[in-house]
Amino acid sequence: MYNPSQNCFVSLNCTEWQRQDIRRKVCQNLLCKAEYKKDENEYCVLHSPNKAKLHDFLTEFDKRINDKQTDFSYVYFPNEIFFTSRYLSANQEEKQVFDTEFIFNNATFVEEVSIMATFKNKVSFDYATFQKKVSFSYSTFEADVSFLYVEFTGKLYFVKANFGENSNAIFSNSIFKEGSKVWFQNTSIKGVVQFDQTIIEGFVIFQSTENHPLFDFSESRLNLRYAQIQGSGRIVFDKVTLYPNWFIDTDARTFIFVNPNWKNVSNNFIKQNVLSELEILEKRKFLNAKPVFKIACRQLAENAENNNRFEEASNFRQMAMETEWLEKKENFNNWIENLDKLITERSKNCRVNLNWSKSMKKEMFKCEPKTLYHTFTTNRSDNCFDVA
């Protein structure tokens, strides 16, 4: 037997300074035993990849849960994990309620994971490895649940789960391999689902019903920016409430939309719709939104046309044209503003002051670009740029 604070190898995937931190926070006073040994490396019962530790592991895992010591970084789980009937509290009929933060960063789950619980604090699975099915069905998250840089090879279910107002489901930079499936079915999402910078080779399905809306809340949002979708039909929206601005910086032409409930796409209020969408992007501190929103509308229009949703396609086309007009108008306004600054600066050294009135500016807005120079030159002194 050895002191794990000095001898637990923890994992092949961490550096020595990381091992020292994990030994202090996770290993604590656990001992390294001969039966936990793997490839000549010493391990404590939590980090050992040897399945012979199963009985001791379950005992220690139960103890940690009961003591609210919930940092399981780099832990190797040799068996199925069920947060259902196994961890019921005395006053809960269906699921346990946890108020501590759970950390499963870099953990390895070799068997199925099924969690049905209420988490009042953050749950983190960053860099974790899931080798089989994972289910968070009927779970409630009141804070973020994070899956940063995770490689999914199996199925991940969120059936009738509940994400509160302060809860975001974060999958940024993760990889969903061929054969994987992420399924949000009849789930209530009041926060943000982030799939930005992911690689999706499997399927991601969002499905809702009238009684179980998915994104039908004021702060609900989906982020697919820079996601790499490998193949068509990989992302499916079935009867889901959607906003066009959610599809910027991604290619929605290959997505499947089944009876989508689009917001801000009404044919009678095209300009108002565009302004509402751009305002949303502005609140998100999104710079230079008009060009990318215009592209998103055109791609959504192409998707609708290819699937015979022609009225919807027409609305998106009109929104793209309206956005382009607003973009050109903004560029022209910037040009006039810069020209005004240039003239004001040069007029300081002119022999004759410029007659650059507000009425002239209004007239310039009415002119075609080719006549702007004439409008300007005929209303100034011949020697106004003749610097003394």
Tab-separated table of C-alpha atoms in Angstrom:
chain	number	residue	atom	x	y	z
A	1	MET	CA	0.000	0.000	0.000
A	2	TYR	CA	1.155	3.520	-0.885
A	3	ASN	CA	0.170	7.110	-0.369
A	4	PRO	CA	-1.719	8.115	-3.545
A	5	SER	CA	-0.817	11.760	-3.158
A	6	GLN	CA	2.623	10.711	-4.382
A	7	ASN	CA	2.022	7.526	-6.397
A	8	CYS	CA	-1.375	7.451	-8.164
A	9	PHE	CA	-0.619	7.692	-11.886
A	10	VAL	CA	-4.135	9.133	-12.518
A	11	SER	CA	-4.115	8.896	-16.322
A	12	LEU	CA	-1.940	8.663	-19.404
A	13	ASN	CA	-3.612	11.829	-20.682
A	14	CYS	CA	-2.420	14.306	-18.079
A	15	THR	CA	0.825	16.027	-17.215
A	16	GLU	CA	2.700	15.705	-13.956
A	17	TRP	CA	1.482	19.043	-12.597
A	18	GLN	CA	-2.093	17.972	-13.425
A	19	ARG	CA	-1.514	14.690	-11.576
A	20	GLN	CA	-0.445	16.546	-8.473
A	21	ASP	CA	-3.614	18.636	-8.553
A	22	ILE	CA	-5.864	15.586	-9.116
A	23	ARG	CA	-4.143	13.644	-6.329
A	24	ARG	CA	-4.944	16.490	-3.943
A	25	LYS	CA	-8.548	17.107	-5.060
A	26	VAL	CA	-9.765	13.640	-6.085
A	27	CYS	CA	-7.487	10.901	-4.768
A	28	GLN	CA	-7.249	12.538	-1.346
A	29	ASN	CA	-6.355	9.843	1.196
A	30	LEU	CA	-7.088	6.799	-0.976
A	31	LEU	CA	-4.528	4.017	-1.086
A	32	CYS	CA	-2.968	2.384	-4.113
A	33	LYS	CA	-3.333	-1.383	-3.979
A	34	ALA	CA	-1.698	-4.097	-6.018
A	35	GLU	CA	-5.022	-5.163	-7.578
A	36	TYR	CA	-5.505	-1.630	-8.964
A	37	LYS	CA	-2.206	-1.753	-10.814
A	38	LYS	CA	-2.208	-1.461	-14.618
A	39	ASP	CA	0.783	-1.581	-16.987
A	40	GLU	CA	3.187	-1.220	-14.074
A	41	ASN	CA	1.523	2.013	-12.986
A	42	GLU	CA	0.082	2.525	-9.508
A	43	TYR	CA	-3.518	3.766	-9.190
A	44	CYS	CA	-6.047	4.557	-6.522
A	45	VAL	CA	-9.450	2.877	-6.688
A	46	LEU	CA	-11.054	5.789	-8.566
A	47	HIS	CA	-8.495	6.171	-11.342
A	48	SER	CA	-7.502	2.563	-11.902
A	49	PRO	CA	-8.516	1.251	-15.368
A	50	ASN	CA	-8.551	-2.267	-13.942
A	51	LYS	CA	-12.092	-3.697	-13.737
A	52	ALA	CA	-11.051	-5.888	-10.784
A	53	LYS	CA	-11.628	-2.805	-8.605
A	54	LEU	CA	-15.422	-2.911	-9.182
A	55	HIS	CA	-16.615	-3.698	-5.642
A	56	ASP	CA	-14.235	-1.251	-3.963
A	57	PHE	CA	-15.048	1.381	-6.579
A	58	LEU	CA	-18.807	1.225	-5.941
A	59	THR	CA	-18.251	1.528	-2.204
A	60	GLU	CA	-16.047	4.590	-2.610
A	61	PHE	CA	-18.313	6.154	-5.245
A	62	ASP	CA	-21.372	5.808	-2.982
A	63	LYS	CA	-19.429	7.327	-0.120
A	64	ARG	CA	-18.355	10.314	-2.220
A	65	ILE	CA	-21.938	10.950	-3.358
A	66	ASN	CA	-23.274	10.821	0.190
A	67	ASP	CA	-20.472	13.122	1.425
A	68	LYS	CA	-21.117	15.566	-1.464
A	69	GLN	CA	-17.568	15.160	-2.712
A	70	THR	CA	-18.426	15.291	-6.390
A	71	ASP	CA	-15.153	15.953	-8.211
A	72	PHE	CA	-14.602	12.844	-10.356
A	73	SER	CA	-11.972	14.226	-12.728
A	74	TYR	CA	-10.118	11.508	-14.679
A	75	VAL	CA	-12.090	8.787	-12.858
A	76	TYR	CA	-12.444	5.464	-14.675
A	77	PHE	CA	-16.012	4.114	-14.374
A	78	PRO	CA	-15.866	0.331	-14.943
A	79	ASN	CA	-19.607	-0.324	-14.684
A	80	GLU	CA	-22.986	1.153	-15.594
A	81	ILE	CA	-23.814	4.419	-13.859
A	82	PHE	CA	-27.466	4.836	-12.891
A	83	PHE	CA	-28.540	7.989	-11.056
A	84	THR	CA	-32.125	6.750	-10.848
A	85	SER	CA	-33.337	4.377	-8.147
A	86	ARG	CA	-29.831	3.845	-6.749
A	87	TYR	CA	-29.460	7.354	-5.331
A	88	LEU	CA	-33.006	8.251	-4.325
A	89	SER	CA	-33.313	10.584	-1.377
A	90	ALA	CA	-35.681	9.779	1.430
A	91	ASN	CA	-38.146	12.565	0.563
A	92	GLN	CA	-38.050	12.191	-3.238
A	93	GLU	CA	-40.356	9.797	-5.037
A	94	GLU	CA	-38.733	9.995	-8.476
A	95	LYS	CA	-35.251	11.467	-8.522
A	96	GLN	CA	-32.449	12.728	-6.341
A	97	VAL	CA	-31.711	16.429	-5.987
A	98	PHE	CA	-28.054	17.530	-5.972
A	99	ASP	CA	-26.994	21.039	-4.983
A	100	THR	CA	-23.240	20.543	-5.398
A	101	GLU	CA	-21.236	20.969	-8.593
A	102	PHE	CA	-20.435	17.698	-10.376
A	103	ILE	CA	-17.127	17.453	-12.236
A	104	PHE	CA	-16.552	14.509	-14.562
A	105	ASN	CA	-13.852	16.171	-16.667
A	106	ASN	CA	-11.648	13.681	-18.545
A	107	ALA	CA	-13.571	10.766	-16.971
A	108	THR	CA	-13.952	7.496	-18.868
A	109	PHE	CA	-17.310	5.683	-18.997
A	110	VAL	CA	-16.933	2.215	-20.482
A	111	GLU	CA	-20.566	1.165	-19.908
A	112	GLU	CA	-23.952	2.860	-20.179
A	113	VAL	CA	-24.714	6.020	-18.239
A	114	SER	CA	-28.310	6.742	-17.189
A	115	ILE	CA	-28.944	9.833	-15.078
A	116	MET	CA	-32.364	10.968	-13.877
A	117	ALA	CA	-31.794	13.652	-11.268
A	118	THR	CA	-32.137	17.361	-10.542
A	119	PHE	CA	-28.883	19.324	-10.617
A	120	LYS	CA	-29.015	22.746	-9.018
A	121	ASN	CA	-25.369	23.422	-9.779
A	122	LYS	CA	-23.136	23.011	-12.820
A	123	VAL	CA	-22.387	19.565	-14.285
A	124	SER	CA	-19.233	19.224	-16.355
A	125	PHE	CA	-18.207	16.356	-18.651
A	126	ASP	CA	-15.472	18.239	-20.526
A	127	TYR	CA	-13.025	15.974	-22.389
A	128	ALA	CA	-14.860	12.884	-21.081
A	129	THR	CA	-15.016	9.591	-22.998
A	130	PHE	CA	-18.335	7.794	-23.460
A	131	GLN	CA	-18.040	4.347	-25.013
A	132	LYS	CA	-21.743	3.459	-24.886
A	133	LYS	CA	-25.207	5.019	-24.575
A	134	VAL	CA	-25.796	8.047	-22.352
A	135	SER	CA	-29.211	9.159	-21.137
A	136	PHE	CA	-30.229	12.294	-19.247
A	137	SER	CA	-33.929	11.695	-19.808
A	138	TYR	CA	-36.282	13.236	-17.221
A	139	SER	CA	-33.360	15.125	-15.661
A	140	THR	CA	-33.566	18.768	-14.636
A	141	PHE	CA	-30.654	21.173	-14.983
A	142	GLU	CA	-30.786	24.516	-13.200
A	143	ALA	CA	-27.233	25.428	-14.207
A	144	ASP	CA	-24.991	24.651	-17.181
A	145	VAL	CA	-24.226	21.121	-18.328
A	146	SER	CA	-21.005	21.087	-20.309
A	147	PHE	CA	-19.629	18.593	-22.853
A	148	LEU	CA	-16.660	20.539	-24.227
A	149	TYR	CA	-14.265	18.577	-26.477
A	150	VAL	CA	-16.078	15.263	-26.018
A	151	GLU	CA	-16.022	12.546	-28.676
A	152	PHE	CA	-19.397	10.783	-28.895
A	153	THR	CA	-19.580	7.372	-30.563
A	154	GLY	CA	-22.948	6.164	-29.260
A	155	LYS	CA	-26.358	7.640	-28.447
A	156	LEU	CA	-27.089	10.601	-26.208
A	157	TYR	CA	-30.695	11.135	-25.063
A	158	PHE	CA	-32.413	14.158	-23.535
A	159	VAL	CA	-36.031	12.925	-23.467
A	160	LYS	CA	-38.410	15.080	-21.423
A	161	ALA	CA	-35.460	16.756	-19.765
A	162	ASN	CA	-35.702	20.298	-18.425
A	163	PHE	CA	-33.116	23.061	-18.858
A	164	GLY	CA	-33.885	26.059	-16.654
A	165	GLU	CA	-33.435	29.757	-17.403
A	166	ASN	CA	-29.832	29.702	-16.169
A	167	SER	CA	-28.980	26.384	-17.794
A	168	ASN	CA	-27.144	25.978	-21.096
A	169	ALA	CA	-26.281	22.710	-22.825
A	170	ILE	CA	-22.742	23.232	-24.135
A	171	PHE	CA	-21.274	20.863	-26.761
A	172	SER	CA	-18.744	23.288	-28.252
A	173	ASN	CA	-15.786	21.733	-30.103
A	174	SER	CA	-17.102	18.177	-29.619
A	175	ILE	CA	-17.094	15.434	-32.235
A	176	PHE	CA	-20.112	13.255	-32.999
A	177	LYS	CA	-18.770	10.236	-34.851
A	178	GLU	CA	-20.526	8.210	-37.517
A	179	GLY	CA	-23.280	6.151	-35.866
A	180	SER	CA	-23.789	8.593	-33.006
A	181	LYS	CA	-27.152	10.212	-32.288
A	182	VAL	CA	-28.139	13.132	-30.052
A	183	TRP	CA	-31.855	13.308	-29.436
A	184	PHE	CA	-33.706	16.188	-27.759
A	185	GLN	CA	-37.289	14.944	-27.563
A	186	ASN	CA	-40.105	16.805	-25.762
A	187	THR	CA	-37.473	18.635	-23.773
A	188	SER	CA	-37.942	22.105	-22.287
A	189	ILE	CA	-34.996	24.383	-23.087
A	190	LYS	CA	-35.054	27.876	-21.596
A	191	GLY	CA	-31.351	28.572	-22.155
A	192	VAL	CA	-28.911	28.041	-25.016
A	193	VAL	CA	-27.919	24.809	-26.761
A	194	GLN	CA	-24.423	25.310	-28.137
A	195	PHE	CA	-23.127	23.163	-31.000
A	196	ASP	CA	-20.636	25.752	-32.229
A	197	GLN	CA	-17.409	24.463	-33.821
A	198	THR	CA	-18.563	20.860	-33.568
A	199	ILE	CA	-17.986	18.097	-36.119
A	200	ILE	CA	-21.187	16.163	-36.752
A	201	GLU	CA	-20.906	12.852	-38.596
A	202	GLY	CA	-23.894	11.267	-36.859
A	203	PHE	CA	-27.356	12.724	-36.262
A	204	VAL	CA	-28.684	15.507	-34.054
A	205	ILE	CA	-32.487	15.494	-33.702
A	206	PHE	CA	-34.663	18.184	-32.132
A	207	GLN	CA	-38.256	17.047	-31.726
A	208	SER	CA	-41.135	18.678	-29.886
A	209	THR	CA	-44.903	18.457	-29.592
A	210	GLU	CA	-47.606	20.984	-28.796
A	211	ASN	CA	-47.590	19.969	-25.146
A	212	HIS	CA	-43.797	19.878	-24.928
A	213	PRO	CA	-42.271	22.842	-26.799
A	214	LEU	CA	-38.526	22.712	-27.218
A	215	PHE	CA	-37.335	26.308	-27.707
A	216	ASP	CA	-40.583	28.181	-27.190
A	217	PHE	CA	-39.217	30.509	-24.501
A	218	SER	CA	-37.944	34.101	-24.591
A	219	GLU	CA	-34.295	33.258	-23.875
A	220	SER	CA	-34.163	29.970	-25.786
A	221	ARG	CA	-31.534	29.790	-28.488
A	222	LEU	CA	-29.565	27.378	-30.644
A	223	ASN	CA	-25.956	28.044	-31.628
A	224	LEU	CA	-24.603	26.163	-34.665
A	225	ARG	CA	-21.887	28.610	-35.686
A	226	TYR	CA	-18.981	27.049	-37.587
A	227	ALA	CA	-20.343	23.526	-37.089
A	228	GLN	CA	-19.006	21.103	-39.688
A	229	ILE	CA	-21.876	18.918	-40.874
A	230	GLN	CA	-20.618	15.810	-42.654
A	231	GLY	CA	-23.417	14.934	-45.083
A	232	SER	CA	-27.024	15.898	-45.677
A	233	GLY	CA	-29.909	15.232	-43.302
A	234	ARG	CA	-27.642	15.074	-40.276
A	235	ILE	CA	-29.581	17.705	-38.312
A	236	VAL	CA	-33.352	17.348	-37.985
A	237	PHE	CA	-35.929	19.799	-36.617
A	238	ASP	CA	-39.359	18.258	-36.090
A	239	LYS	CA	-42.151	20.722	-35.171
A	240	VAL	CA	-39.652	23.019	-33.466
A	241	THR	CA	-39.897	26.775	-32.893
A	242	LEU	CA	-36.975	28.428	-34.711
A	243	TYR	CA	-35.509	31.867	-35.441
A	244	PRO	CA	-33.552	32.629	-38.644
A	245	ASN	CA	-30.689	34.273	-36.746
A	246	TRP	CA	-29.831	30.905	-35.182
A	247	PHE	CA	-28.489	29.737	-38.543
A	248	ILE	CA	-25.776	32.295	-39.167
A	249	ASP	CA	-22.284	30.968	-39.923
A	250	THR	CA	-23.569	27.484	-40.681
A	251	ASP	CA	-24.936	25.842	-43.833
A	252	ALA	CA	-28.631	25.094	-43.290
A	253	ARG	CA	-29.225	23.918	-46.865
A	254	THR	CA	-28.789	20.260	-45.858
A	255	PHE	CA	-30.887	20.363	-42.669
A	256	ILE	CA	-34.272	18.658	-42.407
A	257	PHE	CA	-37.182	20.861	-41.299
A	258	VAL	CA	-40.470	19.099	-40.526
A	259	ASN	CA	-43.336	21.552	-39.948
A	260	PRO	CA	-41.080	24.238	-38.475
A	261	ASN	CA	-42.611	27.050	-36.465
A	262	TRP	CA	-40.617	30.030	-37.744
A	263	LYS	CA	-40.567	33.264	-35.787
A	264	ASN	CA	-39.957	36.619	-37.509
A	265	VAL	CA	-40.627	35.216	-40.988
A	266	SER	CA	-44.131	36.549	-41.645
A	267	ASN	CA	-44.757	37.701	-45.223
A	268	ASN	CA	-46.605	40.839	-44.084
A	269	PHE	CA	-43.793	42.275	-41.965
A	270	ILE	CA	-40.566	41.580	-43.871
A	271	LYS	CA	-38.738	44.774	-42.881
A	272	GLN	CA	-39.912	44.510	-39.273
A	273	ASN	CA	-38.819	40.863	-39.200
A	274	VAL	CA	-35.343	41.701	-40.450
A	275	LEU	CA	-34.930	44.554	-37.979
A	276	SER	CA	-36.069	42.291	-35.118
A	277	GLU	CA	-33.556	39.616	-36.097
A	278	LEU	CA	-30.712	42.116	-36.444
A	279	GLU	CA	-31.624	43.619	-33.070
A	280	ILE	CA	-31.334	40.178	-31.481
A	281	LEU	CA	-27.876	39.756	-33.019
A	282	GLU	CA	-26.878	43.211	-31.817
A	283	LYS	CA	-27.897	42.341	-28.248
A	284	ARG	CA	-25.615	39.318	-28.532
A	285	LYS	CA	-22.749	41.721	-29.364
A	286	PHE	CA	-22.549	40.291	-32.861
A	287	LEU	CA	-20.447	42.566	-35.067
A	288	ASN	CA	-21.170	43.056	-38.776
A	289	ALA	CA	-24.326	40.939	-38.629
A	290	LYS	CA	-25.993	41.975	-41.879
A	291	PRO	CA	-23.734	40.085	-44.351
A	292	VAL	CA	-23.892	36.754	-42.499
A	293	PHE	CA	-27.613	37.092	-41.783
A	294	LYS	CA	-28.231	37.733	-45.483
A	295	ILE	CA	-26.361	34.523	-46.352
A	296	ALA	CA	-28.304	32.565	-43.726
A	297	CYS	CA	-31.628	33.730	-45.201
A	298	ARG	CA	-30.569	32.717	-48.699
A	299	GLN	CA	-29.498	29.266	-47.525
A	300	LEU	CA	-32.769	28.789	-45.634
A	301	ALA	CA	-34.633	29.878	-48.784
A	302	GLU	CA	-32.768	27.284	-50.852
A	303	ASN	CA	-33.596	24.585	-48.309
A	304	ALA	CA	-37.289	25.546	-48.441
A	305	GLU	CA	-37.325	25.593	-52.247
A	306	ASN	CA	-35.710	22.173	-52.493
A	307	ASN	CA	-38.410	20.794	-50.207
A	308	ASN	CA	-41.373	22.526	-51.917
A	309	ARG	CA	-42.030	25.022	-49.119
A	310	PHE	CA	-42.303	27.862	-51.611
A	311	GLU	CA	-44.074	30.471	-49.487
A	312	GLU	CA	-41.473	30.038	-46.786
A	313	ALA	CA	-38.718	30.275	-49.416
A	314	SER	CA	-40.212	33.508	-50.762
A	315	ASN	CA	-40.223	35.044	-47.294
A	316	PHE	CA	-36.569	34.189	-46.759
A	317	ARG	CA	-35.652	35.602	-50.192
A	318	GLN	CA	-37.387	38.869	-49.342
A	319	MET	CA	-35.638	38.979	-45.978
A	320	ALA	CA	-32.275	38.491	-47.693
A	321	MET	CA	-33.011	41.338	-50.144
A	322	GLU	CA	-34.199	43.627	-47.334
A	323	THR	CA	-31.027	42.879	-45.368
A	324	GLU	CA	-28.898	43.604	-48.429
A	325	TRP	CA	-30.661	46.947	-48.904
A	326	LEU	CA	-30.068	47.867	-45.247
A	327	GLU	CA	-26.424	46.860	-45.642
A	328	LYS	CA	-25.969	49.078	-48.725
A	329	LYS	CA	-27.736	51.963	-47.019
A	330	GLU	CA	-25.465	51.619	-43.999
A	331	ASN	CA	-22.366	51.562	-46.214
A	332	PHE	CA	-23.569	54.684	-48.033
A	333	ASN	CA	-24.256	56.489	-44.759
A	334	ASN	CA	-20.751	55.624	-43.588
A	335	TRP	CA	-19.348	56.976	-46.850
A	336	ILE	CA	-21.211	60.269	-46.432
A	337	GLU	CA	-20.072	60.525	-42.821
A	338	ASN	CA	-16.444	59.957	-43.791
A	339	LEU	CA	-16.766	62.471	-46.622
A	340	ASP	CA	-18.193	65.026	-44.180
A	341	LYS	CA	-15.229	64.534	-41.870
A	342	LEU	CA	-12.787	64.877	-44.751
A	343	ILE	CA	-14.377	68.110	-45.988
A	344	THR	CA	-14.517	69.573	-42.491
A	345	GLU	CA	-10.851	68.797	-41.947
A	346	ARG	CA	-9.749	70.276	-45.254
A	347	SER	CA	-11.945	73.332	-44.897
A	348	LYS	CA	-9.888	74.463	-41.927
A	349	ASN	CA	-7.104	75.426	-44.331
A	350	CYS	CA	-9.277	76.718	-47.197
A	351	ARG	CA	-9.276	80.379	-48.222
A	352	VAL	CA	-13.046	80.237	-48.610
A	353	ASN	CA	-15.347	78.362	-46.241
A	354	LEU	CA	-17.322	75.498	-47.694
A	355	ASN	CA	-21.050	75.831	-48.078
A	356	TRP	CA	-21.681	72.337	-46.652
A	357	SER	CA	-25.159	72.621	-45.242
A	358	LYS	CA	-27.652	70.032	-44.036
A	359	SER	CA	-29.800	70.747	-47.091
A	360	MET	CA	-26.886	69.741	-49.340
A	361	LYS	CA	-26.506	66.448	-47.497
A	362	LYS	CA	-30.197	65.709	-47.931
A	363	GLU	CA	-29.904	66.416	-51.644
A	364	MET	CA	-26.945	64.026	-51.883
A	365	PHE	CA	-29.017	61.194	-50.405
A	366	LYS	CA	-31.489	61.705	-53.246
A	367	CYS	CA	-28.817	61.559	-55.949
A	368	GLU	CA	-27.579	58.586	-57.889
A	369	PRO	CA	-23.926	57.778	-57.144
A	370	LYS	CA	-22.836	59.099	-60.559
A	371	THR	CA	-24.288	62.576	-59.828
A	372	LEU	CA	-22.866	62.932	-56.324
A	373	TYR	CA	-19.625	64.447	-57.532
A	374	HIS	CA	-21.491	67.021	-59.636
A	375	THR	CA	-23.764	67.957	-56.714
A	376	PHE	CA	-20.772	68.521	-54.489
A	377	THR	CA	-18.528	70.398	-56.951
A	378	THR	CA	-21.227	72.850	-58.108
A	379	ASN	CA	-21.905	73.971	-54.545
A	380	ARG	CA	-18.420	74.825	-53.410
A	381	SER	CA	-15.960	77.621	-54.096
A	382	ASP	CA	-13.586	76.980	-56.973
A	383	ASN	CA	-10.580	77.445	-54.735
A	384	CYS	CA	-11.824	75.828	-51.543
A	385	PHE	CA	-9.142	73.176	-51.670
A	386	ASP	CA	-6.463	75.671	-52.587
A	387	VAL	CA	-4.542	75.558	-49.332
A	388	ALA	CA	-2.903	78.809	-48.404
